[in-house]
Short mmCIF file of C-alpha atoms in Angstrom, two decimals:
data_model
loop_
_atom_site.label_atom_id
_atom_site.label_comp_id
_atom_site.label_asym_id
_atom_site.label_seq_id
_atom_site.Cartn_x
_atom_site.Cartn_y
_atom_site.Cartn_z
CA MET A 397 -46.68 -54.89 54.73
CA ALA A 398 -42.99 -54.18 54.62
CA SER A 399 -42.08 -50.49 54.46
CA THR A 400 -39.95 -49.30 51.62
CA ARG A 401 -36.89 -47.29 52.59
CA LEU A 402 -35.66 -44.48 50.38
CA ALA A 403 -32.02 -44.32 49.56
CA PRO A 404 -30.24 -41.70 51.64
CA ILE A 405 -29.72 -38.38 49.84
CA SER A 406 -26.18 -37.14 49.64
CA ARG A 407 -25.28 -33.68 50.96
CA ARG A 408 -24.46 -32.39 47.45
CA ALA A 409 -27.85 -33.50 46.09
CA PHE A 410 -29.65 -31.98 49.05
CA ALA A 411 -27.89 -28.67 48.56
CA SER A 412 -28.85 -28.69 44.87
CA ILE A 413 -32.50 -29.26 45.75
CA GLN A 414 -32.45 -26.40 48.24
CA SER A 415 -31.07 -24.03 45.60
CA LEU A 416 -34.15 -24.59 43.41
CA GLN A 417 -36.51 -21.84 44.55
CA PRO A 418 -40.02 -21.58 43.04
CA LEU A 419 -40.72 -18.55 40.90
CA ARG A 420 -42.74 -16.00 42.78
CA LEU A 421 -45.74 -14.25 41.24
CA ASN A 422 -44.12 -10.83 41.35
CA GLN A 423 -40.94 -11.96 39.65
CA THR A 424 -40.39 -11.80 35.89
CA PRO A 425 -37.80 -13.85 33.98
CA ILE A 426 -34.96 -11.80 32.55
CA THR A 427 -35.61 -12.87 29.00
CA ILE A 428 -39.38 -12.25 29.01
CA SER A 429 -40.94 -8.83 28.66
CA ARG A 430 -43.59 -7.71 31.16
CA LEU A 431 -45.76 -6.29 28.38
CA ASN A 432 -45.61 -9.23 26.03
CA PRO A 433 -44.62 -12.68 27.44
CA ARG A 434 -43.82 -13.94 23.95
CA LYS A 435 -41.42 -11.12 23.18
CA GLN A 436 -37.88 -11.30 24.48
CA SER A 437 -36.45 -8.17 26.05
CA ILE A 438 -33.76 -6.28 24.15
CA ARG A 439 -30.50 -5.95 26.04
CA GLN A 440 -28.81 -2.57 25.93
CA PRO A 441 -25.18 -2.57 24.72
CA SER A 442 -22.62 -2.43 27.52
CA THR A 443 -20.78 0.44 25.81
CA PRO A 444 -23.29 2.76 24.12
CA LEU A 445 -22.28 5.03 21.27
CA ARG A 446 -20.82 8.37 22.23
CA PRO A 447 -23.28 11.24 21.85
CA TYR A 448 -20.85 13.12 19.59
CA HIS A 449 -20.25 10.22 17.21
CA SER A 450 -20.75 11.15 13.58
CA THR A 451 -20.39 9.12 10.42
CA LEU A 452 -19.58 12.32 8.52
CA HIS A 453 -16.35 12.75 10.48
CA PRO A 454 -14.74 9.32 10.72
CA ARG A 455 -11.74 8.64 12.93
CA LEU A 456 -8.40 9.38 11.31
CA PRO A 457 -6.39 6.27 10.41
CA ASP A 458 -3.44 5.34 12.59
CA HIS A 459 0.18 5.81 11.58
CA GLU A 460 1.26 2.60 13.27
CA TYR A 461 2.23 -0.38 11.12
CA THR A 462 2.76 -4.06 11.80
CA ASN A 463 6.15 -5.68 11.42
CA SER A 464 5.23 -7.06 7.99
CA GLN A 465 3.92 -3.70 6.79
CA SER A 466 7.02 -1.89 8.08
CA ALA A 467 9.30 -4.40 6.37
CA ILE A 468 7.58 -3.92 3.00
CA LEU A 469 7.51 -0.12 3.29
CA THR A 470 11.15 0.09 4.41
CA ALA A 471 12.27 -2.09 1.51
CA ALA A 472 10.20 0.02 -0.92
CA LEU A 473 11.91 3.31 0.01
CA PRO A 474 15.03 2.75 -2.20
CA HIS A 475 12.75 2.17 -5.21
CA ILE A 476 11.01 5.56 -4.91
CA PRO A 477 13.61 7.57 -6.92
CA SER A 478 13.13 5.26 -9.93
CA HIS A 479 9.47 4.24 -9.65
CA GLY A 480 7.92 6.96 -7.49
CA PHE A 481 5.22 6.44 -4.89
CA THR A 482 3.54 3.71 -6.91
CA LEU A 483 2.27 0.18 -6.53
CA GLU A 484 5.30 -1.00 -8.49
CA ALA A 485 7.64 0.38 -5.83
CA LEU A 486 5.62 -1.40 -3.16
CA THR A 487 5.73 -4.67 -5.12
CA LEU A 488 9.50 -4.46 -5.52
CA GLY A 489 9.82 -3.71 -1.82
CA ALA A 490 7.72 -6.75 -0.95
CA ARG A 491 10.00 -8.93 -3.08
CA ASP A 492 13.13 -7.49 -1.46
CA ALA A 493 11.66 -8.17 1.98
CA GLY A 494 10.92 -11.80 1.08
CA PHE A 495 7.16 -11.49 0.63
CA LEU A 496 4.93 -12.45 -2.26
CA ASP A 497 3.69 -9.75 -4.64
CA VAL A 498 0.17 -10.14 -3.27
CA SER A 499 1.46 -9.03 0.15
CA VAL A 500 1.05 -5.39 -0.87
CA GLN A 501 -2.63 -5.89 -0.04
CA LEU A 502 -1.57 -5.72 3.61
CA LEU A 503 -1.42 -1.96 3.06
CA PRO A 504 -5.02 -0.73 2.81
CA ARG A 505 -4.05 2.75 1.54
CA ALA A 506 -1.45 1.39 -0.91
CA GLU A 507 0.57 4.27 -2.42
CA PHE A 508 -0.58 6.76 0.22
CA ASP A 509 0.81 4.49 2.93
CA LEU A 510 4.18 4.72 1.21
CA ILE A 511 3.96 8.53 1.21
CA LEU A 512 3.08 8.60 4.92
CA PHE A 513 5.88 6.20 5.73
CA TRP A 514 8.34 8.38 3.82
CA LEU A 515 7.24 11.47 5.74
CA ALA A 516 7.39 9.75 9.12
CA SER A 517 10.78 8.16 8.46
CA ARG A 518 12.30 11.49 7.35
CA ARG A 519 11.03 13.11 10.55
CA GLY A 520 12.78 10.36 12.51
CA ILE A 521 16.03 10.94 10.64
CA LEU A 522 15.80 14.69 11.26
CA ARG A 523 15.29 14.15 14.97
CA ALA A 524 18.23 11.73 15.11
CA LYS A 525 20.52 14.30 13.46
CA VAL A 526 19.62 16.92 16.05
CA GLU A 527 20.02 14.50 18.94
CA GLU A 528 23.48 13.58 17.69
CA GLY A 529 24.39 17.26 18.02
CA ALA A 530 26.39 17.57 14.80
CA LEU A 531 23.85 19.40 12.63
CA PHE A 532 23.73 22.79 14.37
CA THR A 533 27.45 22.63 15.13
CA ARG A 534 28.33 22.08 11.48
CA VAL A 535 26.10 24.87 10.18
CA ALA A 536 27.29 27.30 12.86
CA ALA A 537 30.93 26.48 12.10
CA GLU A 538 30.39 27.35 8.43
CA THR A 539 29.46 30.90 9.45
CA GLY A 540 32.10 31.17 12.18
CA ARG A 541 29.59 31.09 15.04
CA ASP A 542 28.88 28.98 18.07
CA ALA A 543 25.91 26.60 17.97
CA ALA A 544 24.71 27.92 21.33
CA SER A 545 24.32 31.42 19.87
CA LEU A 546 21.78 30.31 17.24
CA SER A 547 18.27 31.58 17.82
CA VAL A 548 15.09 29.53 17.54
CA GLU A 549 14.32 31.10 14.14
CA GLU A 550 17.80 30.31 12.82
CA LYS A 551 17.62 26.71 14.02
CA SER A 552 14.16 26.35 12.50
CA LYS A 553 15.44 27.55 9.14
CA ILE A 554 18.35 25.10 9.32
CA LEU A 555 15.98 22.21 10.01
CA VAL A 556 13.59 23.22 7.23
CA LEU A 557 16.48 23.28 4.72
CA GLU A 558 17.80 19.98 6.04
CA ARG A 559 14.40 18.35 5.70
CA LEU A 560 13.98 19.67 2.16
CA ALA A 561 17.42 18.32 1.26
CA MET A 562 16.16 14.82 2.09
CA ASN A 563 13.77 15.13 -0.87
CA LYS A 564 16.55 15.87 -3.33
CA ASP A 565 16.69 12.34 -4.76
CA ILE A 566 12.91 12.06 -5.12
CA LYS A 567 12.32 15.64 -6.29
CA SER A 568 10.94 14.52 -9.65
CA GLN A 569 8.50 12.16 -7.92
CA TRP A 570 7.29 14.52 -5.23
CA GLN A 571 4.78 16.35 -7.40
CA ASP A 572 2.78 13.15 -7.74
CA ALA A 573 2.98 12.69 -3.97
CA LEU A 574 1.61 16.20 -3.44
CA ALA A 575 -1.26 15.36 -5.77
CA GLN A 576 -2.03 12.24 -3.71
CA MET A 577 -1.99 14.24 -0.46
CA SER A 578 -4.34 16.86 -1.94
CA LEU A 579 -7.13 14.33 -2.50
CA LEU A 580 -10.16 15.08 -0.36
CA SER A 581 -9.96 11.86 1.65
CA ASN A 582 -6.22 12.32 2.29
CA ILE A 583 -6.21 16.00 3.28
CA PRO A 584 -6.89 15.54 7.04
CA ILE A 585 -4.07 13.10 7.66
CA SER A 586 -1.73 15.06 5.34
CA LEU A 587 -2.32 18.21 7.39
CA THR A 588 -1.77 16.19 10.56
CA GLU A 589 1.60 15.05 9.25
CA LEU A 590 2.53 18.62 8.26
CA HIS A 591 1.66 19.85 11.75
CA ALA A 592 3.74 17.03 13.27
CA LEU A 593 6.75 18.14 11.19
CA SER A 594 6.42 21.81 12.16
CA ASN A 595 5.97 20.85 15.80
CA ASP A 596 9.09 18.65 15.69
CA ILE A 597 11.14 21.40 14.05
CA LEU A 598 10.18 24.04 16.61
CA SER A 599 10.62 21.63 19.52
CA LEU A 600 14.07 20.61 18.28
CA SER A 601 14.90 24.29 17.82
CA GLY A 602 14.25 24.98 21.49
CA ASP A 603 10.90 26.74 21.19
CA SER A 604 9.41 26.94 24.68
CA SER A 605 6.43 29.21 24.06
CA VAL A 606 3.32 28.35 26.07
CA ASP A 607 1.06 31.23 25.00
CA GLY A 608 -0.96 31.90 21.87
CA SER A 609 2.21 32.13 19.78
CA TRP A 610 2.58 28.36 20.13
CA TYR A 611 -0.11 27.92 17.47
CA SER A 612 0.88 30.88 15.30
CA ARG A 613 4.51 29.72 15.12
CA ARG A 614 3.53 26.27 13.94
CA MET A 615 1.01 27.57 11.43
CA ALA A 616 3.57 30.00 9.98
CA LEU A 617 6.25 27.31 9.77
CA SER A 618 3.81 24.86 8.14
CA ALA A 619 2.96 27.48 5.51
CA ILE A 620 6.65 28.13 4.78
CA TYR A 621 7.50 24.45 4.46
CA ALA A 622 4.46 23.57 2.33
CA SER A 623 5.18 26.40 -0.13
CA ALA A 624 8.89 25.48 -0.20
CA GLU A 625 8.02 21.92 -1.24
CA VAL A 626 6.08 23.23 -4.22
CA VAL A 627 9.05 25.43 -5.20
CA MET A 628 11.38 22.45 -4.79
CA THR A 629 9.50 20.44 -7.43
CA ARG A 630 10.33 23.19 -9.98
CA ASP A 631 13.88 23.85 -8.82
CA PRO A 632 16.31 23.01 -11.69
CA THR A 633 19.45 23.35 -9.54
CA PRO A 634 21.04 20.09 -8.32
CA ASP A 635 21.71 21.45 -4.82
CA LEU A 636 18.27 23.09 -4.42
CA SER A 637 19.85 26.55 -4.20
CA GLU A 638 16.71 28.27 -5.51
CA THR A 639 14.62 26.52 -2.88
CA ALA A 640 17.08 27.62 -0.18
CA SER A 641 16.87 31.24 -1.40
CA PHE A 642 13.06 31.03 -1.28
CA VAL A 643 13.15 29.72 2.31
CA ASN A 644 15.54 32.50 3.35
CA ARG A 645 13.20 35.14 1.90
CA ARG A 646 10.17 33.63 3.58
CA PHE A 647 11.88 33.63 6.96
CA GLU A 648 12.91 37.25 6.49
CA ASP A 649 9.32 38.18 5.62
CA LYS A 650 8.14 36.23 8.65
CA LEU A 651 10.47 38.18 10.95
CA VAL A 652 9.41 41.51 9.44
CA LEU A 653 5.75 40.61 9.82
CA LYS A 654 6.36 39.47 13.37
CA GLU A 655 8.03 42.79 14.25
CA LYS A 656 5.13 44.72 12.72
CA VAL A 657 2.52 42.68 14.57
CA GLU A 658 4.41 43.03 17.84
CA GLY A 659 4.76 46.79 17.21
CA VAL A 660 1.04 47.16 16.63
CA GLY A 661 0.32 45.08 19.71
CA GLN A 662 2.62 47.20 21.85
CA CYS A 663 1.00 50.39 20.52
CA ILE A 664 -2.50 49.12 21.26
CA SER A 665 -1.42 47.97 24.71
CA PHE A 666 0.16 51.39 25.45
CA TRP A 667 -2.94 53.34 24.40
CA GLY A 668 -5.19 50.92 26.24
CA ASN A 669 -3.26 51.32 29.48
CA THR A 670 -3.25 55.11 28.99
CA ILE A 671 -7.02 55.26 28.52
CA VAL A 672 -7.59 53.08 31.59
CA GLY A 673 -5.29 55.29 33.66
CA VAL A 674 -7.04 58.50 32.57
CA GLY A 675 -10.45 56.99 33.25
CA ARG A 676 -9.48 55.96 36.75
CA SER A 677 -8.10 59.45 37.45
CA TRP A 678 -11.54 60.81 36.57
CA GLY A 679 -13.17 58.48 39.06
CA MET A 680 -14.45 55.92 36.60
CA LYS A 681 -14.66 52.37 38.00
CA ILE A 682 -12.55 50.61 35.40
#
């Protein structure tokens, strides 16, 4: 009987056969549970939720915008004096930028996005004026002084007045904007924007404090600016002279309060050091 020869196995096929190892008794497939063979195991997520995650405190929305959103918002800014911070101003801006009217849906917060964009753009303009170096020089020249001799408080007051002057053309529309920012869902990001403005003003004024006054300065400046905006909406003067007088008074009160607080602090520090010195002279371990 003639023997039958098997066809030679190629090296690739032989290597594939060697890679097939039989399943051992103590091994369990990855997709099968040890307790219940019919139940597939549940894979844990690669990035588990943070332990401090809370649905009651959602993440604040970003201030960044896409190119299309920025184009619509930029084109809508000139329409604010006539139409306010409204959907109509956004629609007109979309048309001016070459978009369809329905493109305003690219802005999820609608009118509030326009308010935030106005605030952020004015902060940019204020920073550019300081970096150009003409703002402090011009104001100092009006009083016959040198710009280098201006204190941090004086520069801060100049920047507050300059920022308020940017709202002169939209003064009649700003009360509606304040109402939008006072809504419960908009308060966190509105306060964040207010803090950003006060931080920019003090930084541009040369504030270099690194102690606890860093926070108190910004909180005090935020309070002055926020109250000045409310006064501005009721200011009948075309040049906002009543608002400027209010800001001057608030800064004077701030300086007086600061001197009183510092005086009390120095008094407490003096008596504290005196008591410690007397106690040590008596042999007390303090």
